[in-house]
Amino acid sequence: MKWGGRKVKIAVLGGAACTKEVSELAYEVGSLIAERGGVLICGGRGGVMEAACKGACDKGGLTIGILPGDLAGEANPFVHIALPTGLGEARNVIIVKSADAAIAVNGSYGTLSEIAFCLKLGVPVVGLRTWTIDPDIHQAQNAAEAVELAFQLARNRAGGR
Amino acid sequence: MKWGGRKVKIAVLGGAACTKEVSELAYEVGSLIAERGGVLICGGRGGVMEAACKGACDKGGLTIGILPGDLAGEANPFVHIALPTGLGEARNVIIVKSADAAIAVNGSYGTLSEIAFCLKLGVPVVGLRTWTIDPDIHQAQNAAEAVELAFQLARNRAGGR
Amino acid sequence: MKWGGRKVKIAVLGGAACTKEVSELAYEVGSLIAERGGVLICGGRGGVMEAACKGACDKGGLTIGILPGDLAGEANPFVHIALPTGLGEARNVIIVKSADAAIAVNGSYGTLSEIAFCLKLGVPVVGLRTWTIDPDIHQAQNAAEAVELAFQLARNRAGGR
Amino acid sequence: MKWGGRKVKIAVLGGAACTKEVSELAYEVGSLIAERGGVLICGGRGGVMEAACKGACDKGGLTIGILPGDLAGEANPFVHIALPTGLGEARNVIIVKSADAAIAVNGSYGTLSEIAFCLKLGVPVVGLRTWTIDPDIHQAQNAAEAVELAFQLARNRAGGR
């Protein structure tokens, strides 16, 4: 394994339980992030998070799970680096702060809190069939468009800093 | 000073900057919480938080500020117990978990994250001229209705536990 | 109830389980803090924390418990304001940051982490039958001396800011 | 890059400033962790953390920095995955919880808080010229012994779970 410089980190936000259709969407998002060489950051649990991690794993990408509980064993099996924080929902803000950009796939109130932190902290957030409550959530039509947009926003942000 | 048992704790959520009109609304909310014997919990900063704390102070109520930074001196002058957490935005979830019910007065993305945590964690939340994105935000028309509703929801919740 | 300005906040640090002798010491510390008009901050659980809170309550003082878990019901019965953080052990640093000075009564590894945070963050810490690993822990011989010293250190610190 | 299963995660604890001698020791610890295929977790800052990350990088290892502040740019240049938590010193407990075992190299009060969390949470901790305040800190004589011991303790722990 060789690591050259810092990788783009993309957070995937979404529920710990989801439909098969949403799961397939999250899988595609994860695999496209890995194909572009991005590191996938997520909450490390099931549902959208697990599907995205599986997608990334299948393309040889690296996945990081920032867990709410105390045990690495809580992570889904496709998390390479499981970081148990013991912080409960407060860990949501760490996921956001750690990302260069975020993609929200569906999701409920937990995802809403993460979207709110993105908007508050200026982390670009792309939405896929998720909350459409604010014009600053960049709505995408499909996984390819979402990942393309997220990398572009991450690059713009890095360029502006 | 005498303390008999635990007091009802009502969180007031809202922006660190606000218009005069919103400030007056927050002041009224704070004063009504204190009149009913509630403890006011908030983020301890300016704007809605400061106006609500001033309202509570003027009625002899107790105010608690759960601050994002490291210094008690960051608190507005109407916070009696300033708790500097050094957690940044992660402190938002503590405000929510500490409350028996919450009242959101106006507010932007930070307030949105707190409303999301209320919805996620089952803390009843009343809205006053704030985000109307979910039916579980109990919208109120004025300060009196908001405080009445918040105490009622706090009582129901305690009864059900 | 009337609140005039900010009160001195003294943290009492110590184990969630302790001997009868240590419990009596903590009770005395709590009661002396309250007699001097201080607010008692602690982790809100049993053992040293509960005994200190009971002491403060018996003298009409105000007690605040910054809890590791999600539920206010975890607090000992002598906590007036129970703040459930859901942060686990990470809440230890909030106890320290919230205090003007701290008194460690006996205690094990959790207390050690809190003493370390006091030393790191410059919060004066008084020791009573606790870790004697650093000259900056102000060792006291009894409860009266510990509380006297804590208030004096808190005042000096406030004066220097 | 290919990732097969979870890697052993070793935390390196130590000060953000240190002598040349301690820095060389930390460098050697980092390089030996990477040679054994471990992932290095640390606080992401300078001093011991930077030297250990550099050592790991030079052997092609992966380094993760769990930062106290809000910006990835705070990380030392040898951190591959920078995770800004915005939690201040509360992030110390995440470093500990994320590790299978820890090695403390020298260090002051911040390191002491991390050692205390290791002892509290049952994360095996090896000491190299650091605090010798408890028999459960496994003291090592040199970097090779420390890393050997840390991997052994991590394996025993995993086996026992």
XYZ file of C-alpha atoms in Angstrom:
644
model
C 0.000 0.000 0.000
C 1.312 3.438 -0.928
C -0.183 6.737 0.107
C 0.743 9.841 -1.819
C -0.545 13.010 -0.225
C -4.045 13.571 1.039
C -7.034 12.035 -0.691
C -10.341 13.743 -1.334
C -12.735 12.732 1.423
C -16.410 12.412 0.562
C -18.973 11.801 3.278
C -22.000 9.673 2.464
C -24.971 10.566 4.679
C -28.111 8.475 5.011
C -30.233 6.237 7.176
C -29.178 3.086 9.043
C -32.108 1.335 7.386
C -33.300 1.843 3.820
C -35.199 0.287 0.903
C -33.518 -1.924 -1.690
C -33.753 0.875 -4.230
C -32.019 3.396 -1.983
C -29.429 0.785 -1.064
C -28.574 0.284 -4.736
C -28.243 4.024 -5.181
C -25.896 4.241 -2.191
C -23.860 1.299 -3.513
C -23.362 3.105 -6.800
C -22.379 6.322 -5.026
C -19.778 4.434 -2.982
C -18.315 2.646 -5.980
C -18.011 5.866 -7.971
C -16.278 7.637 -5.069
C -13.707 4.828 -4.937
C -13.207 4.801 -8.709
C -12.221 8.449 -8.522
C -9.753 7.729 -5.728
C -11.788 9.328 -2.968
C -11.864 8.154 0.634
C -15.397 7.421 1.838
C -16.322 8.785 5.250
C -19.572 7.754 6.909
C -21.259 6.923 10.185
C -20.172 3.312 9.863
C -23.571 1.683 10.430
C -26.066 -0.199 8.216
C -28.452 0.875 5.462
C -27.123 3.629 3.210
C -23.781 3.620 5.020
C -23.227 -0.115 4.547
C -24.270 -0.108 0.896
C -21.974 2.811 0.112
C -19.056 1.160 1.928
C -19.661 -2.094 0.035
C -19.622 -0.195 -3.244
C -16.343 1.475 -2.323
C -14.785 -1.814 -1.163
C -15.706 -3.535 -4.421
C -13.648 -0.907 -6.260
C -10.700 -1.098 -3.865
C -11.472 2.159 -2.078
C -10.831 3.021 1.530
C -13.773 3.430 3.925
C -13.856 5.112 7.305
C -16.683 4.735 9.814
C -17.108 7.325 12.562
C -19.289 5.352 14.953
C -21.697 6.660 17.597
C -20.925 3.899 20.095
C -17.918 2.545 21.950
C -17.163 -0.587 19.950
C -15.460 -1.048 16.598
C -17.562 -4.193 16.240
C -20.630 -2.000 15.615
C -19.270 -1.060 12.211
C -20.648 -2.652 9.085
C -18.336 -5.275 7.524
C -17.203 -2.923 4.738
C -15.647 -0.319 7.030
C -11.846 -0.524 6.932
C -11.094 1.987 9.650
C -13.721 1.891 12.397
C -13.483 4.800 14.809
C -15.767 4.345 17.818
C -16.352 7.770 19.335
C -18.773 7.018 22.133
C -20.348 10.406 21.386
C -23.776 9.277 20.222
C -25.391 11.672 17.746
C -22.720 14.291 18.469
C -20.497 12.277 16.149
C -22.598 13.529 13.217
C -20.765 16.828 13.253
C -17.377 15.070 13.022
C -18.462 13.263 9.863
C -19.330 16.617 8.327
C -16.182 18.420 9.486
C -14.004 15.574 8.192
C -15.387 15.701 4.656
C -14.375 17.845 1.687
C -17.931 17.437 0.415
C -20.957 15.310 1.344
C -23.630 13.354 -0.506
C -26.930 12.766 1.293
C -28.793 9.723 0.010
C -32.386 9.701 1.204
C -32.324 9.679 5.018
C -34.438 10.944 7.874
C -33.813 13.136 10.925
C -30.221 12.049 11.561
C -29.391 12.884 7.961
C -31.227 16.179 8.368
C -28.949 17.086 11.277
C -25.924 16.321 9.118
C -27.257 18.369 6.208
C -27.867 21.230 8.636
C -24.254 21.014 9.841
C -23.036 21.032 6.224
C -25.027 24.197 5.539
C -23.904 25.790 8.801
C -20.217 24.949 8.339
C -19.965 25.541 4.601
C -19.287 21.928 3.641
C -20.796 21.470 0.156
C -23.659 18.966 0.231
C -25.249 17.143 -2.679
C -28.735 15.650 -2.298
C -30.055 12.429 -3.830
C -33.736 11.805 -3.089
C -33.305 13.521 0.247
C -34.476 16.670 2.084
C -35.137 19.523 -0.375
C -35.502 22.241 2.197
C -32.799 24.651 1.123
C -31.414 25.933 -2.177
C -27.860 25.289 -0.933
C -28.450 21.541 -1.050
C -27.231 20.683 -4.559
C -29.871 18.270 -5.826
C -28.642 15.559 -8.217
C -30.665 13.221 -10.394
C -28.537 10.089 -10.146
C -25.414 8.644 -8.530
C -23.042 9.635 -11.328
C -24.206 13.237 -11.259
C -24.013 13.349 -7.462
C -20.442 12.063 -7.299
C -19.310 14.277 -10.184
C -20.806 17.286 -8.418
C -19.358 16.388 -5.032
C -15.806 16.082 -6.369
C -16.189 19.333 -8.284
C -17.444 21.168 -5.185
C -14.656 19.651 -3.082
C -12.073 20.857 -5.603
C -13.559 24.360 -5.769
C -13.527 24.550 -2.006
C -9.894 23.434 -1.778
C -8.993 25.926 -4.487
C -10.646 28.748 -2.621
C -8.834 28.086 0.628
C -32.144 29.841 47.714
C -34.091 26.610 48.068
C -34.368 23.878 45.458
C -37.166 21.350 45.761
C -36.800 18.479 43.317
C -36.070 18.779 39.652
C -37.426 21.654 37.612
C -38.873 21.400 34.117
C -36.121 22.314 31.650
C -37.124 24.100 28.471
C -34.560 24.694 25.734
C -34.852 27.860 23.668
C -33.303 27.399 20.214
C -32.520 30.219 17.810
C -29.887 32.304 16.092
C -27.027 34.241 17.651
C -28.207 37.270 15.694
C -31.839 38.273 15.080
C -34.189 41.116 14.282
C -35.760 43.295 16.966
C -39.113 41.607 16.395
C -37.696 38.109 16.890
C -35.764 39.326 19.920
C -38.990 40.560 21.539
C -40.626 37.221 20.833
C -37.708 35.380 22.436
C -37.804 37.707 25.448
C -41.465 36.894 25.966
C -40.796 33.156 25.636
C -38.047 33.373 28.260
C -40.137 35.374 30.695
C -43.076 32.966 30.402
C -40.804 29.945 30.991
C -39.539 31.575 34.190
C -43.038 32.529 35.353
C -44.011 28.870 35.199
C -40.950 27.879 37.211
C -39.048 26.335 34.338
C -35.280 26.368 33.951
C -34.181 27.858 30.637
C -31.495 25.949 28.739
C -29.834 27.465 25.698
C -26.614 27.818 23.775
C -25.646 30.808 25.884
C -24.814 33.236 23.082
C -26.457 36.372 21.673
C -29.587 37.021 19.630
C -32.520 34.765 20.480
C -30.547 33.127 23.295
C -29.718 36.419 24.983
C -33.227 37.836 24.657
C -34.763 34.678 26.107
C -32.282 34.651 28.999
C -33.020 38.324 29.726
C -36.734 37.548 29.791
C -36.177 34.688 32.223
C -33.867 36.780 34.427
C -36.414 39.582 34.667
C -38.874 37.088 36.151
C -36.335 35.577 38.549
C -35.803 32.396 36.553
C -32.631 30.352 36.264
C -30.766 30.279 32.936
C -28.153 27.806 31.760
C -25.887 28.368 28.760
C -24.207 25.380 27.124
C -21.461 27.187 25.219
C -19.591 26.052 22.102
C -16.267 27.528 23.163
C -13.849 27.212 26.051
C -14.626 30.341 28.024
C -17.476 31.165 30.378
C -16.937 34.792 29.391
C -18.491 34.040 25.970
C -21.905 33.724 27.593
C -24.421 36.521 27.323
C -24.818 38.543 30.544
C -28.138 36.878 31.434
C -26.738 33.353 31.720
C -26.466 32.307 35.369
C -24.694 29.021 34.850
C -22.280 29.186 31.917
C -20.958 25.787 30.851
C -18.160 26.088 28.300
C -17.923 22.757 26.483
C -15.229 23.442 23.892
C -17.183 21.127 21.579
C -18.164 23.638 18.902
C -21.412 22.751 17.138
C -21.414 19.300 18.747
C -22.740 21.026 21.849
C -26.084 21.471 20.048
C -27.016 17.878 20.792
C -26.383 18.410 24.529
C -28.824 21.306 24.611
C -31.450 19.032 23.086
C -30.731 16.021 25.311
C -30.827 18.227 28.410
C -34.296 19.595 27.715
C -37.721 18.208 28.578
C -39.056 20.141 25.585
C -37.716 22.779 23.204
C -38.986 25.966 21.600
C -37.357 27.073 18.343
C -37.700 30.801 17.708
C -36.848 31.673 14.134
C -33.248 30.546 13.498
C -31.151 29.293 10.636
C -28.959 26.219 10.034
C -27.718 25.808 13.598
C -31.315 25.856 14.792
C -32.179 23.387 12.033
C -29.580 20.956 13.384
C -31.116 21.274 16.833
C -34.645 20.729 15.522
C -33.354 17.649 13.671
C -31.879 16.287 16.904
C -35.200 16.935 18.704
C -37.045 14.955 16.029
C -34.425 12.199 16.038
C -34.297 11.855 19.824
C -37.989 12.324 20.569
C -37.632 15.627 22.422
C -40.861 17.553 21.779
C -40.179 20.725 19.812
C -42.426 23.736 19.376
C -41.837 26.131 16.474
C -42.310 29.913 16.437
C -41.682 31.499 13.023
C -39.086 28.832 12.329
C -38.514 25.864 9.965
C -41.820 24.242 8.955
C -40.328 21.171 7.357
C -41.935 18.436 9.389
C -45.362 17.798 10.924
C -43.712 16.809 14.223
C -42.611 20.398 14.781
C -45.528 21.782 16.811
C -46.106 25.206 15.263
C -47.354 27.894 17.626
C -48.788 31.325 16.813
C -47.332 33.317 19.681
C -45.088 33.106 22.733
C -47.874 32.253 25.173
C -49.098 29.385 23.027
C -45.548 28.122 22.488
C -44.696 28.024 26.188
C -48.056 26.518 27.135
C -47.530 23.799 24.525
C -43.922 23.128 25.539
C -44.811 22.612 29.207
C -47.728 20.377 28.250
C -45.531 18.251 25.975
C -42.823 18.063 28.656
C -45.403 16.869 31.190
C -46.848 14.265 28.806
C -43.378 12.980 28.088
C -42.506 12.703 31.778
C -45.812 10.939 32.438
C -45.155 8.417 29.736
C -41.738 7.470 30.980
C -35.671 32.226 43.740
C -33.396 35.145 42.915
C -30.138 34.969 41.040
C -27.713 37.860 41.261
C -24.819 37.537 38.852
C -22.721 34.481 38.282
C -21.895 32.142 41.123
C -18.537 30.497 41.740
C -18.646 27.007 40.268
C -16.672 24.283 42.008
C -16.360 20.845 40.427
C -16.205 17.834 42.706
C -14.354 14.953 41.048
C -14.365 11.374 42.301
C -15.474 7.806 41.783
C -19.007 6.513 41.200
C -18.411 4.063 44.034
C -16.526 4.785 47.269
C -16.071 3.781 50.886
C -18.181 5.204 53.701
C -15.235 7.288 54.874
C -14.688 8.863 51.469
C -18.423 9.424 51.124
C -18.456 11.379 54.390
C -15.544 13.469 53.188
C -17.365 14.229 49.914
C -20.534 15.109 51.811
C -18.611 17.631 53.878
C -16.982 19.108 50.773
C -20.404 19.527 49.136
C -21.966 21.131 52.190
C -19.099 23.609 52.583
C -19.299 24.585 48.890
C -22.997 25.356 49.335
C -22.442 27.284 52.580
C -20.102 29.605 50.705
C -22.688 30.138 47.955
C -20.906 28.071 45.322
C -22.621 26.026 42.636
C -21.521 22.387 42.678
C -20.704 20.850 39.309
C -20.091 17.126 39.009
C -20.577 14.078 36.823
C -24.000 13.495 38.332
C -23.556 9.821 39.262
C -23.169 7.911 42.548
C -20.369 7.592 45.097
C -18.391 10.775 45.670
C -20.669 12.706 43.304
C -23.847 11.722 45.115
C -22.434 12.356 48.575
C -21.176 15.802 47.558
C -24.537 16.679 45.982
C -26.379 15.544 49.105
C -24.132 17.740 51.218
C -24.810 20.720 48.980
C -28.575 20.060 48.953
C -28.719 19.885 52.738
C -27.324 23.429 52.835
C -29.657 24.736 50.131
C -27.020 24.813 47.397
C -27.511 24.237 43.695
C -26.086 21.090 42.091
C -25.468 20.383 38.432
C -24.775 16.935 37.009
C -23.092 16.616 33.618
C -24.008 13.026 32.806
C -22.231 10.588 30.463
C -25.435 8.976 29.213
C -28.597 10.032 27.448
C -31.058 10.083 30.317
C -31.632 12.616 33.075
C -32.902 9.700 35.167
C -29.308 8.448 35.517
C -28.526 11.341 37.834
C -28.311 10.823 41.562
C -31.353 12.158 43.472
C -29.468 15.237 44.726
C -28.770 16.689 41.289
C -31.015 19.682 40.601
C -30.033 20.279 37.005
C -29.283 17.006 35.215
C -27.626 17.495 31.833
C -27.415 14.228 29.878
C -24.690 14.654 27.274
C -24.579 11.219 25.658
C -20.821 11.777 25.283
C -19.564 9.007 27.561
C -16.198 9.777 29.139
C -15.738 12.762 26.833
C -18.050 14.615 29.201
C -15.227 14.679 31.762
C -13.606 17.576 29.967
C -16.833 19.606 30.124
C -16.966 19.237 33.898
C -13.443 20.630 34.086
C -14.006 23.472 31.615
C -17.195 24.500 33.424
C -15.525 24.892 36.806
C -13.698 27.834 38.330
C -11.776 25.324 40.434
C -12.012 21.594 41.172
C -11.684 19.348 44.193
C -10.736 15.714 43.595
C -11.846 13.414 46.388
C -10.154 10.031 46.148
C -11.077 8.533 42.770
C -9.527 6.222 40.218
C -8.810 6.442 36.461
C -11.815 8.586 35.542
C -10.795 11.078 38.193
C -7.220 10.886 36.915
C -8.405 11.932 33.452
C -10.218 14.901 34.994
C -7.186 15.918 37.043
C -5.095 15.694 33.854
C -7.545 17.997 32.064
C -7.387 20.459 34.997
C -3.588 20.523 34.759
C -3.680 20.804 30.977
C -6.281 23.564 30.891
C -5.106 25.555 33.888
C -8.153 24.894 36.048
C -6.894 24.913 39.663
C -7.344 21.500 41.271
C -7.267 20.594 44.950
C -6.621 16.990 46.000
C -8.117 15.153 48.974
C -6.749 11.606 49.408
C -6.364 11.360 45.643
C -3.595 11.047 43.020
C -0.381 12.768 44.197
C 1.414 12.627 40.873
C 2.083 16.280 40.234
C 3.094 19.300 42.326
C 0.322 21.365 40.681
C -2.334 19.296 42.439
C -2.887 21.325 45.622
C -3.075 18.662 48.328
C -5.396 19.430 51.240
C -5.647 17.662 54.612
C -9.404 17.907 55.149
C -12.647 19.106 53.612
C -12.519 22.583 55.170
C -9.020 23.203 53.896
C -9.894 21.872 50.435
C -12.941 24.095 50.011
C -11.144 27.156 51.427
C -8.297 26.559 48.967
C -10.594 25.939 45.991
C -12.501 29.203 46.495
C -9.252 31.111 46.953
C -7.786 29.632 43.747
C -11.016 30.344 41.876
C -10.922 33.963 43.036
C -7.244 34.401 42.097
C -7.962 32.964 38.670
C -10.927 35.293 38.108
C -8.838 38.225 39.268
C -6.091 37.386 36.831
C -8.336 37.248 33.800
C -4.541 0.149 -3.153
C -6.197 -2.967 -1.750
C -7.699 -3.337 1.678
C -8.272 -6.819 3.070
C -10.190 -6.799 6.320
C -9.541 -4.585 9.285
C -6.014 -3.568 10.213
C -4.635 -3.417 13.728
C -4.867 0.182 14.922
C -2.166 1.464 17.248
C -2.473 4.896 18.833
C 0.688 6.888 19.443
C 0.239 9.338 22.323
C 2.629 12.174 23.130
C 3.232 15.884 23.217
C 2.828 18.405 20.378
C 6.369 19.583 21.143
C 9.307 17.361 22.116
C 13.094 17.054 22.190
C 15.082 15.655 19.274
C 15.717 12.462 21.221
C 12.025 11.864 21.907
C 11.244 12.706 18.292
C 13.649 10.009 17.087
C 12.044 7.525 19.434
C 8.581 8.407 18.111
C 9.829 8.124 14.519
C 11.073 4.627 15.215
C 7.775 3.656 16.880
C 5.840 4.885 13.832
C 8.049 3.083 11.340
C 7.814 -0.199 13.249
C 4.010 0.054 13.449
C 3.881 0.481 9.663
C 6.322 -2.372 9.038
C 3.961 -4.694 10.881
C 1.013 -3.488 8.812
C -0.647 -1.489 11.560
C -2.617 1.702 11.046
C -1.274 4.590 13.121
C -3.855 6.676 14.961
C -2.865 9.898 16.676
C -3.935 13.424 17.502
C -2.564 14.646 14.190
C -0.455 17.517 15.512
C 3.322 18.146 15.819
C 6.032 16.760 18.077
C 5.660 13.074 18.920
C 2.612 12.801 16.644
C 4.413 14.217 13.628
C 7.559 12.164 14.120
C 5.559 8.956 14.478
C 3.504 9.758 11.363
C 6.677 10.476 9.395
C 8.115 7.137 10.475
C 4.956 5.335 9.377
C 4.850 7.214 6.043
C 8.442 6.306 5.282
C 7.469 2.643 5.529
C 4.308 3.045 3.456
C 1.923 2.874 6.400
C -1.408 4.635 6.772
C -1.754 7.455 9.321
C -4.904 8.938 10.782
C -5.038 12.213 12.699
C -7.981 12.929 14.990
C -7.625 16.684 15.324
C -8.863 18.960 18.118
C -9.752 21.831 15.807
C -12.011 22.465 12.847
C -9.524 22.411 9.996
C -7.807 19.521 8.225
C -4.986 21.953 7.505
C -3.955 21.767 11.179
C -2.687 18.250 10.662
C 1.027 17.564 10.333
C 2.136 16.813 6.732
C 2.433 13.056 7.374
C -1.237 12.523 8.242
C -3.062 10.793 5.385
C -6.552 10.981 6.781
C -7.099 14.182 8.768
C -10.298 14.176 10.792
C -11.033 17.595 12.290
C -13.400 17.060 15.202
C -13.781 20.559 16.594
C -14.019 18.926 20.025
C -10.867 20.336 21.602
C -9.380 18.080 24.263
C -12.508 15.895 24.246
C -11.069 14.333 21.099
C -8.474 12.581 23.276
C -10.995 9.959 24.272
C -11.779 9.176 20.611
C -8.111 8.455 19.914
C -8.138 5.973 22.771
C -11.447 4.330 21.871
C -10.338 3.951 18.248
C -7.159 2.054 19.090
C -6.568 -1.641 19.674
C -3.605 -0.653 21.828
C -1.695 2.556 22.556
C 1.928 3.585 22.978
C 2.652 6.696 25.046
C 5.957 8.322 24.162
C 7.009 10.851 26.782
C 4.261 13.483 26.973
C 2.744 15.789 29.556
C -0.792 16.436 30.841
C -2.624 15.783 27.567
C -0.869 12.443 27.311
C -1.730 11.798 30.946
C -5.423 12.268 30.155
C -5.110 9.757 27.323
C -3.288 7.231 29.510
C -6.046 7.669 32.097
C -8.698 6.943 29.451
C -6.756 3.831 28.360
C -6.712 2.567 31.941
C -10.374 3.462 32.461
C -11.572 1.859 29.232
C -9.329 -1.190 29.210
C -7.303 -0.202 26.153
C -3.812 -1.689 26.666
C -1.202 1.061 26.967
C 2.561 0.755 26.630
C 4.805 3.477 28.097
C 8.108 4.754 26.698
C 9.793 7.348 28.931
C 6.372 8.534 30.044
C 4.228 8.659 33.196
C 4.996 5.695 35.521
C 2.071 6.195 37.826
C 0.292 2.869 37.521
C 1.324 -0.783 37.199
C -1.125 -1.231 34.301
C 1.015 1.000 32.093
C 3.290 -1.556 30.399
C 6.701 0.101 30.515
C 9.020 -0.669 27.585
C 12.739 0.029 27.254
C 12.900 0.915 23.562
C 10.786 1.365 20.443
C 11.086 -2.233 19.250
C 9.954 -3.597 22.587
C 7.098 -1.097 22.786
C 5.710 -1.951 19.353
C 6.155 -5.702 19.900
C 4.266 -5.401 23.186
C 1.503 -3.216 21.749
C 0.735 -5.647 18.912
C 0.774 -8.580 21.331
C -1.614 -6.817 23.713
C -3.866 -5.821 20.805
C -3.986 -9.446 19.632
C -4.729 -10.790 23.125
C -7.512 -8.269 23.489
C -9.059 -9.192 20.151
C -8.753 -12.859 21.048
C -10.527 -12.326 24.326
C -13.497 -10.551 22.795
